[in-house]
Amino acid sequence: MKRNWQQPLVRGALILTAAAFLGGCQDLYARMVGDKQLNRSGLVQTFNEDFSAPPSFWDAVNNPDGRWKTNFYFGIQDVSDPRGWESRTLQPNGEQEYYGEPKGATNPFEWSKGTLTIVARPSPVADDPHTNHLPYLSGLITTEKSFNQRYGLFEARLALPMTHAVWPAFWLLPQPRMVKGWAQAIGQQEIDIFESIGEPDKLYFTHFSDDGGRKVADDVGREYYTNTDLTQFHTYSVLVSPATITWYFDDRKVRQRPNRDFHMPAYMLLNLAVGGKWPGYVNATTQFPAKMRIAWVRAYKLK
C-alpha cells in the first residue's frame, strides 16, 4: 500500500480543529446556561412546527415522508395486527389509554389553524380486540421518522389538562437503530422535558440514565412548582449540552443537572396518557374530554 506521508499532518490538523470547535461549543453552552433567562441568540433553528397547516402524519405506505408518527418504535407497527396495540400504550406503567390513529374511529386529534389538540376520552372502540379493550382513547406524536438531533434546545408551547389520572408529557428518547427491519433501543436514557399528573401548578423534570441496562431516574430536585395556571399556554424547554441538561419554564431556568450519558441523537415525543401506577387510575373526579393543546414545537442547534 502506498503510504501518504501527509496523513499524520492532516489528521493532527483535524484533531486540533475538532478540539477547538468542541471547546467553542462548550464555552457557548456555558454562557447560555449560566444565565437564568434562556438566550437563543447562540442557536440556529433546525425544526419548526407551528400547525399553521394540518399536521403531516407519518404512514409507512401512504405518507412515508410524514413528520409525526403516532405510535412507539417498539413492537409490531401494523395497527391491523392482533398485537399492534402493544406499540400504542405503555404496559409497564399500567396505562389505560390506546393511542389512536389520525383517521377513523380512533382519531384523538383536533386541528385548527395554529393549534393541534390531543383529546383523551372514554374509548368508543373499547370492544375492539385490536385495541386490547383499553378503556380510554388518546394520542401520541413523535418525530422518530422525521427528526433527531444530538444536543441543542428542544421546546414546545403547550396548554395542559388538569384532572386526576391524566398524564401529559413532552420528552426525548435516543433514536433507535434498525436491526433486521426492527427498531431497537440503543440505551435506557430518557429526558422528560416535563410531566404533569393533574397536580395544580406542579411539574416534574427528570433525567433517566442507563445503569447496565436499567433505567435509573435522577430524582434530586425534579419537582417544580410554577405558581401559575398550567391550563394556559406556557413554553417548556430543555437545553442538552455535553456537560449539562438544563430545564426552562417560560424561558426561565428552573433545573440543571450533569449530563451523565445522554450523548446520542434524540427525537421528540408529546403524549397524553391516561391512568397508570404513578398518576393513579381514572375515578369519578376525572374529567373528560381532557385536552392537551400544542401551539408549536421547535428545536435548535448551536451556531
PDB file of C-alpha atoms in Angstrom:
ATOM      1  CA  MET A   1       0.000   0.000   0.000  1.00  0.00           C
ATOM      2  CA  LYS A   2       1.255   3.438  -0.916  1.00  0.00           C
ATOM      3  CA  ARG A   3       1.716   5.494   2.239  1.00  0.00           C
ATOM      4  CA  ASN A   4       0.566   9.120   2.271  1.00  0.00           C
ATOM      5  CA  TRP A   5       3.230  10.981   4.213  1.00  0.00           C
ATOM      6  CA  GLN A   6       0.888  13.933   4.651  1.00  0.00           C
ATOM      7  CA  GLN A   7      -1.723  11.887   6.513  1.00  0.00           C
ATOM      8  CA  PRO A   8      -0.356  12.438  10.084  1.00  0.00           C
ATOM      9  CA  LEU A   9      -0.211  16.194   9.483  1.00  0.00           C
ATOM     10  CA  VAL A  10      -3.755  16.290   8.109  1.00  0.00           C
ATOM     11  CA  ARG A  11      -5.065  14.113  10.927  1.00  0.00           C
ATOM     12  CA  GLY A  12      -3.362  16.328  13.500  1.00  0.00           C
ATOM     13  CA  ALA A  13      -4.893  19.426  11.943  1.00  0.00           C
ATOM     14  CA  LEU A  14      -8.335  17.806  12.032  1.00  0.00           C
ATOM     15  CA  ILE A  15      -7.930  16.890  15.691  1.00  0.00           C
ATOM     16  CA  LEU A  16      -6.908  20.454  16.562  1.00  0.00           C
ATOM     17  CA  THR A  17      -9.834  21.867  14.564  1.00  0.00           C
ATOM     18  CA  ALA A  18     -12.304  19.480  16.211  1.00  0.00           C
ATOM     19  CA  ALA A  19     -10.941  20.276  19.657  1.00  0.00           C
ATOM     20  CA  ALA A  20     -11.245  23.995  19.004  1.00  0.00           C
ATOM     21  CA  PHE A  21     -14.805  23.542  17.734  1.00  0.00           C
ATOM     22  CA  LEU A  22     -15.883  21.480  20.739  1.00  0.00           C
ATOM     23  CA  GLY A  23     -14.208  23.899  23.082  1.00  0.00           C
ATOM     24  CA  GLY A  24     -16.060  26.772  21.458  1.00  0.00           C
ATOM     25  CA  CYS A  25     -19.353  24.880  21.730  1.00  0.00           C
ATOM     26  CA  GLN A  26     -18.793  24.175  25.398  1.00  0.00           C
ATOM     27  CA  ASP A  27     -17.928  27.821  26.048  1.00  0.00           C
ATOM     28  CA  LEU A  28     -21.132  28.925  24.324  1.00  0.00           C
ATOM     29  CA  TYR A  29     -23.194  26.394  26.265  1.00  0.00           C
ATOM     30  CA  ALA A  30     -21.581  27.595  29.489  1.00  0.00           C
ATOM     31  CA  ARG A  31     -22.529  31.188  28.715  1.00  0.00           C
ATOM     32  CA  MET A  32     -26.077  30.217  27.814  1.00  0.00           C
ATOM     33  CA  VAL A  33     -26.846  28.014  30.812  1.00  0.00           C
ATOM     34  CA  GLY A  34     -25.152  30.434  33.177  1.00  0.00           C
ATOM     35  CA  ASP A  35     -27.999  32.867  32.600  1.00  0.00           C
ATOM     36  CA  LYS A  36     -31.256  32.443  34.465  1.00  0.00           C
ATOM     37  CA  GLN A  37     -33.113  33.584  31.344  1.00  0.00           C
ATOM     38  CA  LEU A  38     -32.959  31.453  28.179  1.00  0.00           C
ATOM     39  CA  ASN A  39     -30.893  33.136  25.469  1.00  0.00           C
ATOM     40  CA  ARG A  40     -31.499  31.845  21.920  1.00  0.00           C
ATOM     41  CA  SER A  41     -29.000  34.162  20.230  1.00  0.00           C
ATOM     42  CA  GLY A  42     -26.385  31.408  20.030  1.00  0.00           C
ATOM     43  CA  LEU A  43     -28.769  28.933  18.412  1.00  0.00           C
ATOM     44  CA  VAL A  44     -29.900  28.035  14.896  1.00  0.00           C
ATOM     45  CA  GLN A  45     -33.398  26.624  14.424  1.00  0.00           C
ATOM     46  CA  THR A  46     -33.428  23.104  12.982  1.00  0.00           C
ATOM     47  CA  PHE A  47     -37.080  22.137  13.462  1.00  0.00           C
ATOM     48  CA  ASN A  48     -40.278  24.151  13.485  1.00  0.00           C
ATOM     49  CA  GLU A  49     -43.908  23.050  13.588  1.00  0.00           C
ATOM     50  CA  ASP A  50     -46.461  25.782  14.137  1.00  0.00           C
ATOM     51  CA  PHE A  51     -49.520  23.832  12.935  1.00  0.00           C
ATOM     52  CA  SER A  52     -50.458  26.604  10.530  1.00  0.00           C
ATOM     53  CA  ALA A  53     -51.390  23.752   8.181  1.00  0.00           C
ATOM     54  CA  PRO A  54     -52.877  20.359   9.052  1.00  0.00           C
ATOM     55  CA  PRO A  55     -50.198  18.117  10.592  1.00  0.00           C
ATOM     56  CA  SER A  56     -48.468  15.651   8.302  1.00  0.00           C
ATOM     57  CA  PHE A  57     -48.887  12.248   9.939  1.00  0.00           C
ATOM     58  CA  TRP A  58     -46.403   9.533   9.046  1.00  0.00           C
ATOM     59  CA  ASP A  59     -47.690   6.395   7.347  1.00  0.00           C
ATOM     60  CA  ALA A  60     -45.344   3.681   6.085  1.00  0.00           C
ATOM     61  CA  VAL A  61     -47.347   3.220   2.865  1.00  0.00           C
ATOM     62  CA  ASN A  62     -49.355   6.377   2.231  1.00  0.00           C
ATOM     63  CA  ASN A  63     -47.086   9.089   3.686  1.00  0.00           C
ATOM     64  CA  PRO A  64     -43.542   7.799   4.362  1.00  0.00           C
ATOM     65  CA  ASP A  65     -42.259  11.393   4.466  1.00  0.00           C
ATOM     66  CA  GLY A  66     -44.775  12.442   7.129  1.00  0.00           C
ATOM     67  CA  ARG A  67     -43.487  14.389  10.120  1.00  0.00           C
ATOM     68  CA  TRP A  68     -45.499  12.964  13.035  1.00  0.00           C
ATOM     69  CA  LYS A  69     -45.661   9.274  13.962  1.00  0.00           C
ATOM     70  CA  THR A  70     -48.495   8.219  16.277  1.00  0.00           C
ATOM     71  CA  ASN A  71     -47.137   5.111  17.986  1.00  0.00           C
ATOM     72  CA  PHE A  72     -43.966   3.971  19.744  1.00  0.00           C
ATOM     73  CA  TYR A  73     -40.978   2.476  17.914  1.00  0.00           C
ATOM     74  CA  PHE A  74     -41.126  -0.918  19.637  1.00  0.00           C
ATOM     75  CA  GLY A  75     -43.233  -3.940  18.793  1.00  0.00           C
ATOM     76  CA  ILE A  76     -45.477  -4.612  15.831  1.00  0.00           C
ATOM     77  CA  GLN A  77     -46.216  -1.413  13.943  1.00  0.00           C
ATOM     78  CA  ASP A  78     -49.192  -2.627  11.897  1.00  0.00           C
ATOM     79  CA  VAL A  79     -52.382  -1.453  13.604  1.00  0.00           C
ATOM     80  CA  SER A  80     -54.348  -4.280  11.988  1.00  0.00           C
ATOM     81  CA  ASP A  81     -52.192  -6.945  13.638  1.00  0.00           C
ATOM     82  CA  PRO A  82     -53.741  -8.556  16.753  1.00  0.00           C
ATOM     83  CA  ARG A  83     -50.708  -7.322  18.733  1.00  0.00           C
ATOM     84  CA  GLY A  84     -50.459  -3.930  17.060  1.00  0.00           C
ATOM     85  CA  TRP A  85     -51.922  -2.308  20.182  1.00  0.00           C
ATOM     86  CA  GLU A  86     -48.688  -3.016  22.092  1.00  0.00           C
ATOM     87  CA  SER A  87     -46.955  -0.076  20.366  1.00  0.00           C
ATOM     88  CA  ARG A  88     -49.895   2.206  21.250  1.00  0.00           C
ATOM     89  CA  THR A  89     -49.712   2.189  25.045  1.00  0.00           C
ATOM     90  CA  LEU A  90     -47.086   1.654  27.763  1.00  0.00           C
ATOM     91  CA  GLN A  91     -47.944  -1.586  29.515  1.00  0.00           C
ATOM     92  CA  PRO A  92     -45.149  -1.402  32.158  1.00  0.00           C
ATOM     93  CA  ASN A  93     -46.726   1.802  33.506  1.00  0.00           C
ATOM     94  CA  GLY A  94     -50.162   0.219  33.801  1.00  0.00           C
ATOM     95  CA  GLU A  95     -51.592   2.880  31.488  1.00  0.00           C
ATOM     96  CA  GLN A  96     -55.221   2.689  30.376  1.00  0.00           C
ATOM     97  CA  GLU A  97     -55.107   4.528  27.046  1.00  0.00           C
ATOM     98  CA  TYR A  98     -54.888   3.381  23.448  1.00  0.00           C
ATOM     99  CA  TYR A  99     -53.016   5.871  21.257  1.00  0.00           C
ATOM    100  CA  GLY A 100     -55.169   6.182  18.167  1.00  0.00           C
ATOM    101  CA  GLU A 101     -54.511   6.865  14.507  1.00  0.00           C
ATOM    102  CA  PRO A 102     -55.337  10.203  12.850  1.00  0.00           C
ATOM    103  CA  LYS A 103     -58.209   8.658  10.907  1.00  0.00           C
ATOM    104  CA  GLY A 104     -61.357   6.712  11.562  1.00  0.00           C
ATOM    105  CA  ALA A 105     -62.918   5.931  14.912  1.00  0.00           C
ATOM    106  CA  THR A 106     -59.624   6.045  16.838  1.00  0.00           C
ATOM    107  CA  ASN A 107     -58.665   9.596  15.825  1.00  0.00           C
ATOM    108  CA  PRO A 108     -57.647  11.516  19.004  1.00  0.00           C
ATOM    109  CA  PHE A 109     -56.552  14.704  17.205  1.00  0.00           C
ATOM    110  CA  GLU A 110     -58.282  18.005  16.561  1.00  0.00           C
ATOM    111  CA  TRP A 111     -56.641  20.633  14.378  1.00  0.00           C
ATOM    112  CA  SER A 112     -57.422  24.311  13.954  1.00  0.00           C
ATOM    113  CA  LYS A 113     -55.051  26.803  12.344  1.00  0.00           C
ATOM    114  CA  GLY A 114     -52.188  27.289  14.791  1.00  0.00           C
ATOM    115  CA  THR A 115     -53.103  24.517  17.250  1.00  0.00           C
ATOM    116  CA  LEU A 116     -53.045  20.728  17.382  1.00  0.00           C
ATOM    117  CA  THR A 117     -55.102  19.285  20.243  1.00  0.00           C
ATOM    118  CA  ILE A 118     -54.736  15.771  21.654  1.00  0.00           C
ATOM    119  CA  VAL A 119     -58.038  14.668  23.161  1.00  0.00           C
ATOM    120  CA  ALA A 120     -58.330  11.919  25.795  1.00  0.00           C
ATOM    121  CA  ARG A 121     -61.776  10.418  26.362  1.00  0.00           C
ATOM    122  CA  PRO A 122     -63.527   7.114  27.025  1.00  0.00           C
ATOM    123  CA  SER A 123     -62.812   4.896  24.040  1.00  0.00           C
ATOM    124  CA  PRO A 124     -65.618   4.445  21.502  1.00  0.00           C
ATOM    125  CA  VAL A 125     -63.880   1.259  20.286  1.00  0.00           C
ATOM    126  CA  ALA A 126     -63.085  -0.417  23.618  1.00  0.00           C
ATOM    127  CA  ASP A 127     -64.894  -3.548  22.432  1.00  0.00           C
ATOM    128  CA  ASP A 128     -62.443  -3.920  19.519  1.00  0.00           C
ATOM    129  CA  PRO A 129     -59.808  -6.570  20.352  1.00  0.00           C
ATOM    130  CA  HIS A 130     -57.294  -4.648  18.218  1.00  0.00           C
ATOM    131  CA  THR A 131     -57.233  -2.037  20.993  1.00  0.00           C
ATOM    132  CA  ASN A 132     -56.849  -4.747  23.660  1.00  0.00           C
ATOM    133  CA  HIS A 133     -60.103  -3.364  25.110  1.00  0.00           C
ATOM    134  CA  LEU A 134     -58.217  -0.439  26.627  1.00  0.00           C
ATOM    135  CA  PRO A 135     -60.933   1.796  28.098  1.00  0.00           C
ATOM    136  CA  TYR A 136     -59.612   5.215  27.012  1.00  0.00           C
ATOM    137  CA  LEU A 137     -58.583   6.721  23.703  1.00  0.00           C
ATOM    138  CA  SER A 138     -55.813   9.331  23.476  1.00  0.00           C
ATOM    139  CA  GLY A 139     -52.892  10.444  21.315  1.00  0.00           C
ATOM    140  CA  LEU A 140     -49.125  10.430  20.893  1.00  0.00           C
ATOM    141  CA  ILE A 141     -46.954  12.253  18.338  1.00  0.00           C
ATOM    142  CA  THR A 142     -43.232  11.669  17.787  1.00  0.00           C
ATOM    143  CA  THR A 143     -40.531  12.778  15.341  1.00  0.00           C
ATOM    144  CA  GLU A 144     -38.975   9.307  15.274  1.00  0.00           C
ATOM    145  CA  LYS A 145     -39.254   9.121  11.469  1.00  0.00           C
ATOM    146  CA  SER A 146     -38.593  12.757  10.620  1.00  0.00           C
ATOM    147  CA  PHE A 147     -36.161  14.474  13.004  1.00  0.00           C
ATOM    148  CA  ASN A 148     -33.489  13.763  15.588  1.00  0.00           C
ATOM    149  CA  GLN A 149     -30.549  15.751  16.907  1.00  0.00           C
ATOM    150  CA  ARG A 150     -27.573  15.365  19.241  1.00  0.00           C
ATOM    151  CA  TYR A 151     -27.521  18.210  21.787  1.00  0.00           C
ATOM    152  CA  GLY A 152     -29.275  21.558  21.434  1.00  0.00           C
ATOM    153  CA  LEU A 153     -32.535  23.115  22.589  1.00  0.00           C
ATOM    154  CA  PHE A 154     -35.888  21.316  22.347  1.00  0.00           C
ATOM    155  CA  GLU A 155     -39.085  23.154  23.241  1.00  0.00           C
ATOM    156  CA  ALA A 156     -42.861  23.356  22.839  1.00  0.00           C
ATOM    157  CA  ARG A 157     -45.650  25.732  23.786  1.00  0.00           C
ATOM    158  CA  LEU A 158     -48.485  23.844  25.443  1.00  0.00           C
ATOM    159  CA  ALA A 159     -51.690  24.180  27.433  1.00  0.00           C
ATOM    160  CA  LEU A 160     -52.344  21.194  29.684  1.00  0.00           C
ATOM    161  CA  PRO A 161     -55.400  19.424  31.045  1.00  0.00           C
ATOM    162  CA  MET A 162     -55.531  19.402  34.828  1.00  0.00           C
ATOM    163  CA  THR A 163     -57.521  16.471  36.168  1.00  0.00           C
ATOM    164  CA  HIS A 164     -56.891  13.279  38.115  1.00  0.00           C
ATOM    165  CA  ALA A 165     -55.170  10.369  36.304  1.00  0.00           C
ATOM    166  CA  VAL A 166     -54.468  12.315  33.096  1.00  0.00           C
ATOM    167  CA  TRP A 167     -50.736  12.471  32.355  1.00  0.00           C
ATOM    168  CA  PRO A 168     -49.397  14.872  29.671  1.00  0.00           C
ATOM    169  CA  ALA A 169     -45.691  14.781  28.829  1.00  0.00           C
ATOM    170  CA  PHE A 170     -43.028  16.134  26.457  1.00  0.00           C
ATOM    171  CA  TRP A 171     -39.842  14.057  26.312  1.00  0.00           C
ATOM    172  CA  LEU A 172     -36.747  12.888  24.420  1.00  0.00           C
ATOM    173  CA  LEU A 173     -35.597   9.372  23.595  1.00  0.00           C
ATOM    174  CA  PRO A 174     -32.422   8.169  21.844  1.00  0.00           C
ATOM    175  CA  GLN A 175     -33.019   7.488  18.162  1.00  0.00           C
ATOM    176  CA  PRO A 176     -33.434   3.688  17.843  1.00  0.00           C
ATOM    177  CA  ARG A 177     -31.322   1.694  15.419  1.00  0.00           C
ATOM    178  CA  MET A 178     -32.733  -0.712  12.856  1.00  0.00           C
ATOM    179  CA  VAL A 179     -31.742  -4.362  13.251  1.00  0.00           C
ATOM    180  CA  LYS A 180     -33.071  -6.767  10.604  1.00  0.00           C
ATOM    181  CA  GLY A 181     -36.021  -4.487   9.953  1.00  0.00           C
ATOM    182  CA  TRP A 182     -36.891  -3.949  13.631  1.00  0.00           C
ATOM    183  CA  ALA A 183     -36.235  -0.772  15.633  1.00  0.00           C
ATOM    184  CA  GLN A 184     -34.083  -1.464  18.696  1.00  0.00           C
ATOM    185  CA  ALA A 185     -33.320   0.814  21.648  1.00  0.00           C
ATOM    186  CA  ILE A 186     -29.672   1.865  21.965  1.00  0.00           C
ATOM    187  CA  GLY A 187     -29.958   2.552  25.698  1.00  0.00           C
ATOM    188  CA  GLN A 188     -32.333   3.302  28.560  1.00  0.00           C
ATOM    189  CA  GLN A 189     -31.648   7.051  28.600  1.00  0.00           C
ATOM    190  CA  GLU A 190     -34.565   9.489  28.625  1.00  0.00           C
ATOM    191  CA  ILE A 191     -35.134  13.179  29.284  1.00  0.00           C
ATOM    192  CA  ASP A 192     -38.564  14.301  30.419  1.00  0.00           C
ATOM    193  CA  ILE A 193     -38.788  17.935  29.391  1.00  0.00           C
ATOM    194  CA  PHE A 194     -41.848  17.950  31.619  1.00  0.00           C
ATOM    195  CA  GLU A 195     -44.509  15.654  33.050  1.00  0.00           C
ATOM    196  CA  SER A 196     -47.743  16.561  34.827  1.00  0.00           C
ATOM    197  CA  ILE A 197     -50.103  14.284  36.728  1.00  0.00           C
ATOM    198  CA  GLY A 198     -53.002  16.608  37.425  1.00  0.00           C
ATOM    199  CA  GLU A 199     -51.486  18.485  40.362  1.00  0.00           C
ATOM    200  CA  PRO A 200     -52.223  22.220  40.059  1.00  0.00           C
ATOM    201  CA  ASP A 201     -49.088  24.255  39.177  1.00  0.00           C
ATOM    202  CA  LYS A 202     -46.734  21.275  39.725  1.00  0.00           C
ATOM    203  CA  LEU A 203     -44.375  19.795  37.104  1.00  0.00           C
ATOM    204  CA  TYR A 204     -41.710  17.088  37.038  1.00  0.00           C
ATOM    205  CA  PHE A 205     -38.385  17.336  35.168  1.00  0.00           C
ATOM    206  CA  THR A 206     -36.426  14.080  35.040  1.00  0.00           C
ATOM    207  CA  HIS A 207     -33.251  12.666  33.505  1.00  0.00           C
ATOM    208  CA  PHE A 208     -33.043   8.879  33.253  1.00  0.00           C
ATOM    209  CA  SER A 209     -29.623   7.260  32.881  1.00  0.00           C
ATOM    210  CA  ASP A 210     -28.685   3.787  31.693  1.00  0.00           C
ATOM    211  CA  ASP A 211     -27.173   1.707  34.514  1.00  0.00           C
ATOM    212  CA  GLY A 212     -26.225  -1.627  32.984  1.00  0.00           C
ATOM    213  CA  GLY A 213     -29.474  -1.831  31.043  1.00  0.00           C
ATOM    214  CA  ARG A 214     -31.611  -0.446  33.882  1.00  0.00           C
ATOM    215  CA  LYS A 215     -33.381   2.903  33.611  1.00  0.00           C
ATOM    216  CA  VAL A 216     -32.455   4.975  36.664  1.00  0.00           C
ATOM    217  CA  ALA A 217     -34.099   8.332  37.445  1.00  0.00           C
ATOM    218  CA  ASP A 218     -32.203  11.304  38.776  1.00  0.00           C
ATOM    219  CA  ASP A 219     -34.703  12.319  41.442  1.00  0.00           C
ATOM    220  CA  VAL A 220     -32.828  15.184  43.054  1.00  0.00           C
ATOM    221  CA  GLY A 221     -34.931  18.326  42.782  1.00  0.00           C
ATOM    222  CA  ARG A 222     -37.045  17.168  39.870  1.00  0.00           C
ATOM    223  CA  GLU A 223     -40.300  18.607  41.245  1.00  0.00           C
ATOM    224  CA  TYR A 224     -41.121  22.212  40.413  1.00  0.00           C
ATOM    225  CA  TYR A 225     -43.998  24.457  41.482  1.00  0.00           C
ATOM    226  CA  THR A 226     -44.842  27.029  38.814  1.00  0.00           C
ATOM    227  CA  ASN A 227     -47.291  29.203  40.791  1.00  0.00           C
ATOM    228  CA  THR A 228     -49.261  29.644  37.605  1.00  0.00           C
ATOM    229  CA  ASP A 229     -52.186  28.149  35.702  1.00  0.00           C
ATOM    230  CA  LEU A 230     -50.905  25.261  33.578  1.00  0.00           C
ATOM    231  CA  THR A 231     -54.157  25.024  31.624  1.00  0.00           C
ATOM    232  CA  GLN A 232     -52.993  28.205  29.852  1.00  0.00           C
ATOM    233  CA  PHE A 233     -50.186  28.214  27.282  1.00  0.00           C
ATOM    234  CA  HIS A 234     -46.616  28.048  28.578  1.00  0.00           C
ATOM    235  CA  THR A 235     -43.246  27.265  26.997  1.00  0.00           C
ATOM    236  CA  TYR A 236     -41.426  24.093  28.077  1.00  0.00           C
ATOM    237  CA  SER A 237     -37.755  23.779  27.066  1.00  0.00           C
ATOM    238  CA  VAL A 238     -34.638  21.733  27.692  1.00  0.00           C
ATOM    239  CA  LEU A 239     -31.068  22.536  26.635  1.00  0.00           C
ATOM    240  CA  VAL A 240     -28.870  19.454  26.282  1.00  0.00           C
ATOM    241  CA  SER A 241     -25.110  20.002  26.193  1.00  0.00           C
ATOM    242  CA  PRO A 242     -22.177  17.598  26.512  1.00  0.00           C
ATOM    243  CA  ALA A 243     -21.805  18.653  30.145  1.00  0.00           C
ATOM    244  CA  THR A 244     -25.267  19.598  31.423  1.00  0.00           C
ATOM    245  CA  ILE A 245     -29.014  19.266  30.971  1.00  0.00           C
ATOM    246  CA  THR A 246     -30.934  22.471  31.736  1.00  0.00           C
ATOM    247  CA  TRP A 247     -34.711  22.809  32.000  1.00  0.00           C
ATOM    248  CA  TYR A 248     -36.626  26.054  31.364  1.00  0.00           C
ATOM    249  CA  PHE A 249     -40.201  27.085  32.066  1.00  0.00           C
ATOM    250  CA  ASP A 250     -41.344  30.162  30.157  1.00  0.00           C
ATOM    251  CA  ASP A 251     -37.661  30.825  29.311  1.00  0.00           C
ATOM    252  CA  ARG A 252     -36.630  30.846  32.980  1.00  0.00           C
ATOM    253  CA  LYS A 253     -34.059  28.292  34.138  1.00  0.00           C
ATOM    254  CA  VAL A 254     -35.645  26.000  36.719  1.00  0.00           C
ATOM    255  CA  ARG A 255     -33.320  22.988  36.932  1.00  0.00           C
ATOM    256  CA  GLN A 256     -29.857  21.870  35.854  1.00  0.00           C
ATOM    257  CA  ARG A 257     -28.130  18.515  36.221  1.00  0.00           C
ATOM    258  CA  PRO A 258     -24.893  16.967  34.921  1.00  0.00           C
ATOM    259  CA  ASN A 259     -25.294  15.127  31.621  1.00  0.00           C
ATOM    260  CA  ARG A 260     -24.206  11.656  32.620  1.00  0.00           C
ATOM    261  CA  ASP A 261     -24.879   9.694  29.455  1.00  0.00           C
ATOM    262  CA  PHE A 262     -27.299  11.479  27.105  1.00  0.00           C
ATOM    263  CA  HIS A 263     -24.891  11.932  24.200  1.00  0.00           C
ATOM    264  CA  MET A 264     -26.751  10.428  21.262  1.00  0.00           C
ATOM    265  CA  PRO A 265     -29.173  11.823  18.663  1.00  0.00           C
ATOM    266  CA  ALA A 266     -32.643  12.068  20.179  1.00  0.00           C
ATOM    267  CA  TYR A 267     -36.169  12.557  18.882  1.00  0.00           C
ATOM    268  CA  MET A 268     -39.154  14.299  20.458  1.00  0.00           C
ATOM    269  CA  LEU A 269     -42.379  12.828  21.840  1.00  0.00           C
ATOM    270  CA  LEU A 270     -45.562  14.514  23.082  1.00  0.00           C
ATOM    271  CA  ASN A 271     -48.368  12.441  24.533  1.00  0.00           C
ATOM    272  CA  LEU A 272     -51.410  12.455  26.777  1.00  0.00           C
ATOM    273  CA  ALA A 273     -51.527   9.268  28.861  1.00  0.00           C
ATOM    274  CA  VAL A 274     -54.491   8.152  30.964  1.00  0.00           C
ATOM    275  CA  GLY A 275     -54.091   6.243  34.212  1.00  0.00           C
ATOM    276  CA  GLY A 276     -51.180   4.223  35.485  1.00  0.00           C
ATOM    277  CA  LYS A 277     -49.289   3.293  38.612  1.00  0.00           C
ATOM    278  CA  TRP A 278     -47.848   6.775  39.121  1.00  0.00           C
ATOM    279  CA  PRO A 279     -50.731   9.203  38.390  1.00  0.00           C
ATOM    280  CA  GLY A 280     -53.380   6.775  39.623  1.00  0.00           C
ATOM    281  CA  TYR A 281     -56.402   5.400  37.821  1.00  0.00           C
ATOM    282  CA  VAL A 282     -59.484   7.107  36.487  1.00  0.00           C
ATOM    283  CA  ASN A 283     -62.173   7.705  39.078  1.00  0.00           C
ATOM    284  CA  ALA A 284     -65.312   9.789  39.483  1.00  0.00           C
ATOM    285  CA  THR A 285     -63.278  13.021  39.756  1.00  0.00           C
ATOM    286  CA  THR A 286     -61.571  12.581  36.371  1.00  0.00           C
ATOM    287  CA  GLN A 287     -62.971  14.998  33.810  1.00  0.00           C
ATOM    288  CA  PHE A 288     -63.326  14.063  30.134  1.00  0.00           C
ATOM    289  CA  PRO A 289     -62.683  15.071  27.464  1.00  0.00           C
ATOM    290  CA  ALA A 290     -59.197  16.069  28.605  1.00  0.00           C
ATOM    291  CA  LYS A 291     -57.282  18.181  26.095  1.00  0.00           C
ATOM    292  CA  MET A 292     -53.601  18.943  25.596  1.00  0.00           C
ATOM    293  CA  ARG A 293     -53.207  21.879  23.184  1.00  0.00           C
ATOM    294  CA  ILE A 294     -49.956  22.287  21.216  1.00  0.00           C
ATOM    295  CA  ALA A 295     -49.215  25.686  19.671  1.00  0.00           C
ATOM    296  CA  TRP A 296     -45.756  24.868  18.335  1.00  0.00           C
ATOM    297  CA  VAL A 297     -42.758  22.520  18.641  1.00  0.00           C
ATOM    298  CA  ARG A 298     -39.179  23.655  17.882  1.00  0.00           C
ATOM    299  CA  ALA A 299     -35.574  22.559  18.073  1.00  0.00           C
ATOM    300  CA  TYR A 300     -32.269  24.416  17.754  1.00  0.00           C
ATOM    301  CA  LYS A 301     -28.605  23.596  17.427  1.00  0.00           C
ATOM    302  CA  LEU A 302     -25.533  25.725  18.169  1.00  0.00           C
ATOM    303  CA  LYS A 303     -24.340  28.140  15.521  1.00  0.00           C
TER     304      LYS A 303
END
